[in-house]
Amino acid sequence: MKAVRIHQFGGPDVLQYEDIPGPQLRKDQVLVRVKACALNHLDLWVRKGLPGVNLPHILGSDIAGEIAEVGEYVTGFSTGQRVIVAPMHYCGHCTKCVAGLQNQCREFTVLGNGVDGGNCDLIAVPARNVIPIPESLDFVQAASVPLVFVTAWHMLVGLAGVRPGQTVLILGASSGVGIAAIQIAKMFHCRVITTAGNEEKLEKARALGADCGINHYKQKISEEVRKLTNKEGVDIVVEHVGAATWDESVRSLKTAGTLVTCGATTGPNVSIDVRHLFARQLRLLGSYMGTMGELREVLGHVFAGRLKPVVDRTFPLSEVRAAHEYLEKSQMFGKVVLTL
Ligand SMILES: [Zn+2]
């Protein structure tokens, strides 16, 4: 089969489009013919080098496709069925897994990170990871959903406990997590303030439901938030930008506000004044993906049309290098998706 593999870590030129043997299907697995695989920032981190990645390695977390073969022990699926693959790898039988907290499993990793992913024609996955999709979603739209929507849902609903009427600051409106978080917060009848690097992106964010937009290159985020909230600050900040915005995010919180973070695209080293942490009674929460239950829950809203995937553009799998270069330039609004 065709696959994109890395044999060493580095720039986009380490991505090799090549022929490799297809996967061996276990009896408890389903073989999926990949039709679309969305890119995430995680692909860039893995390509540049993360601990625990064995080489050669296949990238790609967000998979949509058709069932090509069903393992002997698997029931309830049939060949040709249109599906997505839950982008998580977990043991399925530890205390955390059986409690439904798969993202706390000691074996937990994201597909395409600690295990091979979907930048290839065929992938064999446990039947529990396979989720049928409705006709209303094409493969490209479906592939653009799982990772960012489960991440945003876990942050806002699972961890921050978002409630109707709250004010939420969402960093990076044009990112996958930003786009998902804006829609989820609006579904909970929150007031949404978001940030982006130009007016065109802010306009698209408003079209998704954002109430207020801040240009983070021209305006100081915390000052604008103070103006917009009658000096009070926001209830929740959805962070994934890291070093470049951290101080502004913390300053934007109201007393006893919650900052929840799932990433650090601009760098991992941030500082916190502990006096502010206790005196302002802030909550700082770390978030990593989400649970299988949360994925099912958020997918229900996507399948019903209440939450919408946003696709920026597609590239054929053979042009994966160009796709990575495009993602690194951060010019997109929405997901970049590889097609097969
Ligand atoms: Zn487990």
Tab-separated table of C-alpha atoms and ligand atoms in Angstrom:
chain	number	residue	atom	x	y	z
A	1	MET	CA	0.000	0.000	0.000
A	2	LYS	CA	0.969	3.662	-0.251
A	3	ALA	CA	1.956	5.406	2.979
A	4	VAL	CA	3.722	8.501	4.185
A	5	ARG	CA	6.426	7.575	6.666
A	6	ILE	CA	9.240	9.364	8.445
A	7	HIS	CA	12.557	7.527	8.844
A	8	GLN	CA	14.133	10.399	10.760
A	9	PHE	CA	12.921	13.559	12.487
A	10	GLY	CA	13.156	16.937	10.790
A	11	GLY	CA	11.553	19.334	8.311
A	12	PRO	CA	8.871	18.502	5.715
A	13	ASP	CA	11.531	16.807	3.519
A	14	VAL	CA	11.667	13.809	5.938
A	15	LEU	CA	8.113	12.865	4.847
A	16	GLN	CA	8.471	9.928	2.439
A	17	TYR	CA	5.584	8.872	0.184
A	18	GLU	CA	6.393	5.205	-0.397
A	19	ASP	CA	5.158	1.630	-0.876
A	20	ILE	CA	5.026	-0.507	2.257
A	21	PRO	CA	3.360	-3.844	3.140
A	22	GLY	CA	-0.288	-3.532	4.224
A	23	PRO	CA	-1.286	-4.206	7.852
A	24	GLN	CA	-2.083	-7.687	9.200
A	25	LEU	CA	-5.673	-7.723	10.479
A	26	ARG	CA	-6.129	-9.221	13.965
A	27	LYS	CA	-9.378	-11.078	14.683
A	28	ASP	CA	-10.579	-8.340	17.050
A	29	GLN	CA	-9.815	-5.534	14.608
A	30	VAL	CA	-11.435	-3.720	11.711
A	31	LEU	CA	-9.492	-2.837	8.561
A	32	VAL	CA	-10.301	0.683	7.347
A	33	ARG	CA	-9.568	1.967	3.835
A	34	VAL	CA	-8.525	5.557	4.535
A	35	LYS	CA	-10.237	8.189	2.355
A	36	ALA	CA	-9.248	11.325	4.259
A	37	CYS	CA	-6.861	12.122	7.102
A	38	ALA	CA	-6.799	15.569	8.701
A	39	LEU	CA	-3.617	17.287	9.820
A	40	ASN	CA	-3.119	18.587	13.339
A	41	HIS	CA	-0.285	20.532	14.933
A	42	LEU	CA	0.588	17.207	16.531
A	43	ASP	CA	1.740	15.969	13.081
A	44	LEU	CA	4.310	18.779	13.024
A	45	TRP	CA	5.555	17.996	16.551
A	46	VAL	CA	5.859	14.266	15.791
A	47	ARG	CA	7.677	14.984	12.506
A	48	LYS	CA	10.137	17.284	14.307
A	49	GLY	CA	10.720	14.629	16.988
A	50	LEU	CA	8.871	13.535	20.131
A	51	PRO	CA	9.979	10.951	22.699
A	52	GLY	CA	8.317	7.533	22.313
A	53	VAL	CA	7.990	7.679	18.515
A	54	ASN	CA	9.542	4.581	16.917
A	55	LEU	CA	10.967	4.981	13.408
A	56	PRO	CA	9.932	4.431	10.700
A	57	HIS	CA	6.622	5.968	11.678
A	58	ILE	CA	3.288	6.739	9.960
A	59	LEU	CA	1.744	10.106	10.907
A	60	GLY	CA	-1.924	11.087	10.986
A	61	SER	CA	-4.521	11.134	13.794
A	62	ASP	CA	-7.886	11.973	12.216
A	63	ILE	CA	-9.113	9.240	9.890
A	64	ALA	CA	-12.280	8.830	7.839
A	65	GLY	CA	-12.817	5.972	5.411
A	66	GLU	CA	-14.635	2.782	4.531
A	67	ILE	CA	-14.486	-0.594	6.233
A	68	ALA	CA	-12.436	-2.912	3.993
A	69	GLU	CA	-12.548	-6.027	6.186
A	70	VAL	CA	-14.032	-7.059	9.542
A	71	GLY	CA	-12.086	-9.329	11.922
A	72	GLU	CA	-13.583	-12.733	12.782
A	73	TYR	CA	-14.435	-11.821	16.404
A	74	VAL	CA	-16.018	-8.464	15.519
A	75	THR	CA	-19.789	-8.037	15.240
A	76	GLY	CA	-21.942	-5.060	14.268
A	77	PHE	CA	-19.868	-3.779	11.347
A	78	SER	CA	-19.951	-4.554	7.649
A	79	THR	CA	-17.648	-4.075	4.679
A	80	GLY	CA	-18.199	-0.781	2.853
A	81	GLN	CA	-19.553	1.046	5.919
A	82	ARG	CA	-18.485	4.715	6.152
A	83	VAL	CA	-16.691	5.393	9.427
A	84	ILE	CA	-14.296	7.540	11.380
A	85	VAL	CA	-11.626	6.168	13.687
A	86	ALA	CA	-11.433	7.465	17.277
A	87	PRO	CA	-7.924	8.969	17.367
A	88	MET	CA	-6.961	7.304	20.649
A	89	HIS	CA	-4.931	4.290	21.668
A	90	TYR	CA	-5.597	2.868	25.164
A	91	CYS	CA	-5.478	-0.532	26.896
A	92	GLY	CA	-9.240	-0.899	27.427
A	93	HIS	CA	-9.007	-2.860	30.693
A	94	CYS	CA	-7.155	-0.823	33.352
A	95	THR	CA	-8.974	0.978	36.198
A	96	LYS	CA	-9.031	4.255	34.268
A	97	CYS	CA	-10.197	2.695	30.993
A	98	VAL	CA	-13.070	0.748	32.569
A	99	ALA	CA	-14.083	3.947	34.398
A	100	GLY	CA	-14.346	5.641	31.002
A	101	LEU	CA	-11.271	7.819	31.558
A	102	GLN	CA	-9.269	6.505	28.609
A	103	ASN	CA	-7.093	9.636	28.374
A	104	GLN	CA	-5.718	8.806	31.859
A	105	CYS	CA	-4.720	5.242	30.851
A	106	ARG	CA	-0.971	4.604	31.228
A	107	GLU	CA	-0.941	3.308	27.647
A	108	PHE	CA	-2.898	6.264	26.298
A	109	THR	CA	-1.519	7.887	23.197
A	110	VAL	CA	-2.887	9.568	20.115
A	111	LEU	CA	-3.058	7.704	16.824
A	112	GLY	CA	-0.107	8.851	14.723
A	113	ASN	CA	1.888	9.802	17.838
A	114	GLY	CA	2.821	6.817	20.016
A	115	VAL	CA	1.437	4.354	17.440
A	116	ASP	CA	1.220	4.436	13.636
A	117	GLY	CA	-1.497	6.689	12.200
A	118	GLY	CA	-3.582	7.111	9.072
A	119	ASN	CA	-1.374	8.655	6.394
A	120	CYS	CA	-1.713	5.400	4.439
A	121	ASP	CA	-4.211	3.405	2.361
A	122	LEU	CA	-5.195	0.879	5.051
A	123	ILE	CA	-5.160	0.836	8.851
A	124	ALA	CA	-6.136	-1.979	11.236
A	125	VAL	CA	-7.726	-0.682	14.458
A	126	PRO	CA	-9.626	-2.192	17.426
A	127	ALA	CA	-13.355	-2.437	16.706
A	128	ARG	CA	-14.067	-0.155	19.728
A	129	ASN	CA	-12.363	2.719	17.864
A	130	VAL	CA	-14.593	2.514	14.789
A	131	ILE	CA	-17.598	4.875	14.657
A	132	PRO	CA	-20.085	4.973	11.717
A	133	ILE	CA	-20.790	8.402	10.188
A	134	PRO	CA	-24.013	9.740	8.607
A	135	GLU	CA	-24.397	10.460	4.871
A	136	SER	CA	-24.577	14.176	5.681
A	137	LEU	CA	-20.803	14.243	6.244
A	138	ASP	CA	-18.357	13.582	3.441
A	139	PHE	CA	-15.021	11.942	4.253
A	140	VAL	CA	-13.083	15.222	4.303
A	141	GLN	CA	-15.549	16.853	6.703
A	142	ALA	CA	-15.675	13.737	8.892
A	143	ALA	CA	-11.872	13.495	9.136
A	144	SER	CA	-11.665	17.108	10.264
A	145	VAL	CA	-13.775	16.473	13.382
A	146	PRO	CA	-12.504	13.959	15.966
A	147	LEU	CA	-9.292	15.278	17.545
A	148	VAL	CA	-10.138	18.971	17.798
A	149	PHE	CA	-13.788	18.534	18.741
A	150	VAL	CA	-13.118	15.978	21.499
A	151	THR	CA	-10.281	18.190	22.765
A	152	ALA	CA	-12.449	21.322	22.891
A	153	TRP	CA	-15.373	19.410	24.455
A	154	HIS	CA	-13.149	17.914	27.180
A	155	MET	CA	-11.671	21.358	27.936
A	156	LEU	CA	-14.923	23.299	28.132
A	157	VAL	CA	-17.469	20.711	29.269
A	158	GLY	CA	-15.428	17.962	30.961
A	159	LEU	CA	-12.892	20.115	32.806
A	160	ALA	CA	-13.997	23.763	32.984
A	161	GLY	CA	-17.654	22.839	33.539
A	162	VAL	CA	-18.966	25.563	31.242
A	163	ARG	CA	-22.394	26.926	32.178
A	164	PRO	CA	-24.942	29.021	30.244
A	165	GLY	CA	-24.337	32.753	30.444
A	166	GLN	CA	-20.609	32.576	31.124
A	167	THR	CA	-18.044	34.609	29.210
A	168	VAL	CA	-15.365	32.537	27.474
A	169	LEU	CA	-12.127	33.775	25.908
A	170	ILE	CA	-10.990	31.448	23.123
A	171	LEU	CA	-7.462	31.935	21.813
A	172	GLY	CA	-6.701	31.323	18.143
A	173	ALA	CA	-10.079	31.470	16.398
A	174	SER	CA	-8.728	30.002	13.156
A	175	SER	CA	-7.255	26.871	14.718
A	176	GLY	CA	-9.105	23.567	14.818
A	177	VAL	CA	-9.548	23.724	18.595
A	178	GLY	CA	-10.597	27.391	18.379
A	179	ILE	CA	-13.257	26.686	15.761
A	180	ALA	CA	-14.652	23.789	17.804
A	181	ALA	CA	-14.528	25.712	21.104
A	182	ILE	CA	-16.335	28.772	19.676
A	183	GLN	CA	-19.226	26.600	18.505
A	184	ILE	CA	-19.402	24.558	21.722
A	185	ALA	CA	-19.376	27.679	23.924
A	186	LYS	CA	-22.159	29.205	21.813
A	187	MET	CA	-24.141	25.961	22.073
A	188	PHE	CA	-23.979	26.545	25.857
A	189	HIS	CA	-25.275	30.118	25.347
A	190	CYS	CA	-22.017	31.714	26.433
A	191	ARG	CA	-20.622	35.051	25.382
A	192	VAL	CA	-17.542	34.304	23.264
A	193	ILE	CA	-14.525	36.575	22.892
A	194	THR	CA	-11.912	35.247	20.493
A	195	THR	CA	-8.552	36.256	19.019
A	196	ALA	CA	-6.941	36.008	15.579
A	197	GLY	CA	-4.126	37.610	13.615
A	198	ASN	CA	-6.179	39.466	11.010
A	199	GLU	CA	-9.613	40.925	10.376
A	200	GLU	CA	-10.536	38.310	7.753
A	201	LYS	CA	-10.129	35.499	10.295
A	202	LEU	CA	-12.053	37.467	12.933
A	203	GLU	CA	-14.908	37.915	10.459
A	204	LYS	CA	-15.039	34.144	9.895
A	205	ALA	CA	-15.002	33.628	13.680
A	206	ARG	CA	-17.996	35.967	14.028
A	207	ALA	CA	-19.786	33.977	11.332
A	208	LEU	CA	-19.270	30.884	13.523
A	209	GLY	CA	-20.937	32.689	16.415
A	210	ALA	CA	-18.156	34.569	18.228
A	211	ASP	CA	-19.508	37.769	19.820
A	212	CYS	CA	-16.269	39.789	19.960
A	213	GLY	CA	-12.940	39.560	18.163
A	214	ILE	CA	-9.489	40.756	19.242
A	215	ASN	CA	-6.628	41.180	16.760
A	216	HIS	CA	-3.744	39.795	18.826
A	217	TYR	CA	-1.133	41.538	16.664
A	218	LYS	CA	-2.686	44.987	17.022
A	219	GLN	CA	-4.450	44.868	20.380
A	220	LYS	CA	-3.468	43.789	23.900
A	221	ILE	CA	-5.738	40.853	24.720
A	222	SER	CA	-6.206	41.503	28.463
A	223	GLU	CA	-6.896	45.215	27.924
A	224	GLU	CA	-9.584	44.458	25.327
A	225	VAL	CA	-11.080	41.791	27.593
A	226	ARG	CA	-11.266	44.322	30.453
A	227	LYS	CA	-13.089	46.762	28.178
A	228	LEU	CA	-15.480	44.096	26.922
A	229	THR	CA	-16.289	42.705	30.393
A	230	ASN	CA	-16.738	45.914	32.385
A	231	LYS	CA	-13.279	45.312	33.990
A	232	GLU	CA	-14.417	41.950	35.367
A	233	GLY	CA	-12.562	39.442	33.177
A	234	VAL	CA	-13.779	36.148	31.724
A	235	ASP	CA	-14.987	32.968	33.434
A	236	ILE	CA	-12.986	30.616	31.215
A	237	VAL	CA	-9.944	30.938	28.958
A	238	VAL	CA	-9.355	28.232	26.333
A	239	GLU	CA	-5.542	28.251	25.835
A	240	HIS	CA	-3.454	26.312	23.324
A	241	VAL	CA	-1.046	28.988	22.112
A	242	GLY	CA	1.419	28.855	25.018
A	243	ALA	CA	4.317	31.254	25.578
A	244	ALA	CA	3.112	34.052	23.261
A	245	THR	CA	-0.264	34.528	24.961
A	246	TRP	CA	0.012	32.930	28.440
A	247	ASP	CA	0.429	36.131	30.488
A	248	GLU	CA	-2.407	37.823	28.621
A	249	SER	CA	-4.611	34.768	29.126
A	250	VAL	CA	-4.002	34.695	32.894
A	251	ARG	CA	-4.607	38.476	33.147
A	252	SER	CA	-7.918	38.085	31.298
A	253	LEU	CA	-9.426	35.803	33.981
A	254	LYS	CA	-11.950	37.091	36.487
A	255	THR	CA	-11.549	36.224	40.185
A	256	ALA	CA	-11.874	32.431	40.539
A	257	GLY	CA	-11.757	32.087	36.748
A	258	THR	CA	-10.550	28.948	34.989
A	259	LEU	CA	-7.766	28.693	32.431
A	260	VAL	CA	-7.714	25.383	30.598
A	261	THR	CA	-4.854	24.571	28.224
A	262	CYS	CA	-4.229	21.807	25.706
A	263	GLY	CA	-1.192	23.041	23.814
A	264	ALA	CA	1.772	25.328	23.383
A	265	THR	CA	2.184	26.010	19.680
A	266	THR	CA	4.381	29.091	20.328
A	267	GLY	CA	6.529	27.509	23.048
A	268	PRO	CA	6.200	25.644	26.346
A	269	ASN	CA	7.909	27.881	28.912
A	270	VAL	CA	5.518	30.163	30.780
A	271	SER	CA	5.540	31.651	34.268
A	272	ILE	CA	2.911	32.245	36.910
A	273	ASP	CA	2.936	34.638	39.856
A	274	VAL	CA	1.817	32.352	42.689
A	275	ARG	CA	0.421	35.348	44.603
A	276	HIS	CA	-2.021	35.919	41.735
A	277	LEU	CA	-2.838	32.216	41.636
A	278	PHE	CA	-3.976	32.119	45.282
A	279	ALA	CA	-5.180	35.676	45.872
A	280	ARG	CA	-7.292	35.702	42.698
A	281	GLN	CA	-8.264	32.055	43.347
A	282	LEU	CA	-7.493	31.020	39.770
A	283	ARG	CA	-7.866	27.500	38.442
A	284	LEU	CA	-5.262	26.332	35.919
A	285	LEU	CA	-6.198	23.057	34.234
A	286	GLY	CA	-4.200	20.853	31.877
A	287	SER	CA	-6.176	18.989	29.228
A	288	TYR	CA	-5.137	16.163	26.918
A	289	MET	CA	-7.567	14.899	24.281
A	290	GLY	CA	-10.711	13.517	25.939
A	291	THR	CA	-12.541	10.298	26.739
A	292	MET	CA	-14.356	7.929	24.391
A	293	GLY	CA	-17.619	8.989	26.071
A	294	GLU	CA	-16.891	12.648	25.365
A	295	LEU	CA	-15.996	11.837	21.758
A	296	ARG	CA	-19.354	10.054	21.301
A	297	GLU	CA	-21.152	12.959	22.989
A	298	VAL	CA	-19.621	15.681	20.816
A	299	LEU	CA	-20.012	13.569	17.657
A	300	GLY	CA	-23.739	13.370	18.402
A	301	HIS	CA	-23.908	17.161	18.112
A	302	VAL	CA	-21.811	17.137	14.914
A	303	PHE	CA	-23.944	14.415	13.331
A	304	ALA	CA	-27.101	16.384	14.225
A	305	GLY	CA	-25.659	19.503	12.560
A	306	ARG	CA	-25.439	21.585	15.743
A	307	LEU	CA	-21.625	21.698	15.485
A	308	LYS	CA	-19.991	22.046	12.076
A	309	PRO	CA	-16.583	20.985	10.813
A	310	VAL	CA	-14.672	23.739	9.014
A	311	VAL	CA	-12.320	22.634	6.249
A	312	ASP	CA	-9.754	25.092	4.903
A	313	ARG	CA	-8.341	23.013	2.041
A	314	THR	CA	-7.271	19.543	0.985
A	315	PHE	CA	-4.068	18.076	-0.434
A	316	PRO	CA	-3.600	14.632	-1.993
A	317	LEU	CA	-1.603	12.334	0.322
A	318	SER	CA	1.255	12.382	-2.209
A	319	GLU	CA	1.598	16.149	-1.578
A	320	VAL	CA	1.965	15.771	2.185
A	321	ARG	CA	5.107	17.929	2.268
A	322	ALA	CA	3.234	20.890	0.788
A	323	ALA	CA	0.422	20.286	3.286
A	324	HIS	CA	2.846	20.442	6.234
A	325	GLU	CA	4.433	23.617	4.869
A	326	TYR	CA	0.995	25.156	4.475
A	327	LEU	CA	0.015	24.240	8.061
A	328	GLU	CA	3.256	25.693	9.427
A	329	LYS	CA	2.515	29.073	7.817
A	330	SER	CA	-0.742	29.316	9.853
A	331	GLN	CA	-2.600	31.019	7.000
A	332	MET	CA	-5.566	28.655	7.238
A	333	PHE	CA	-8.979	28.994	8.828
A	334	GLY	CA	-10.029	25.468	9.685
A	335	LYS	CA	-8.651	22.054	8.959
A	336	VAL	CA	-6.118	20.972	6.377
A	337	VAL	CA	-7.022	17.498	5.165
A	338	LEU	CA	-5.096	14.883	3.165
A	339	THR	CA	-7.155	12.890	0.674
A	340	LEU	CA	-6.564	9.395	-0.694
B	1	ZN	ZN	-6.157	1.568	30.161
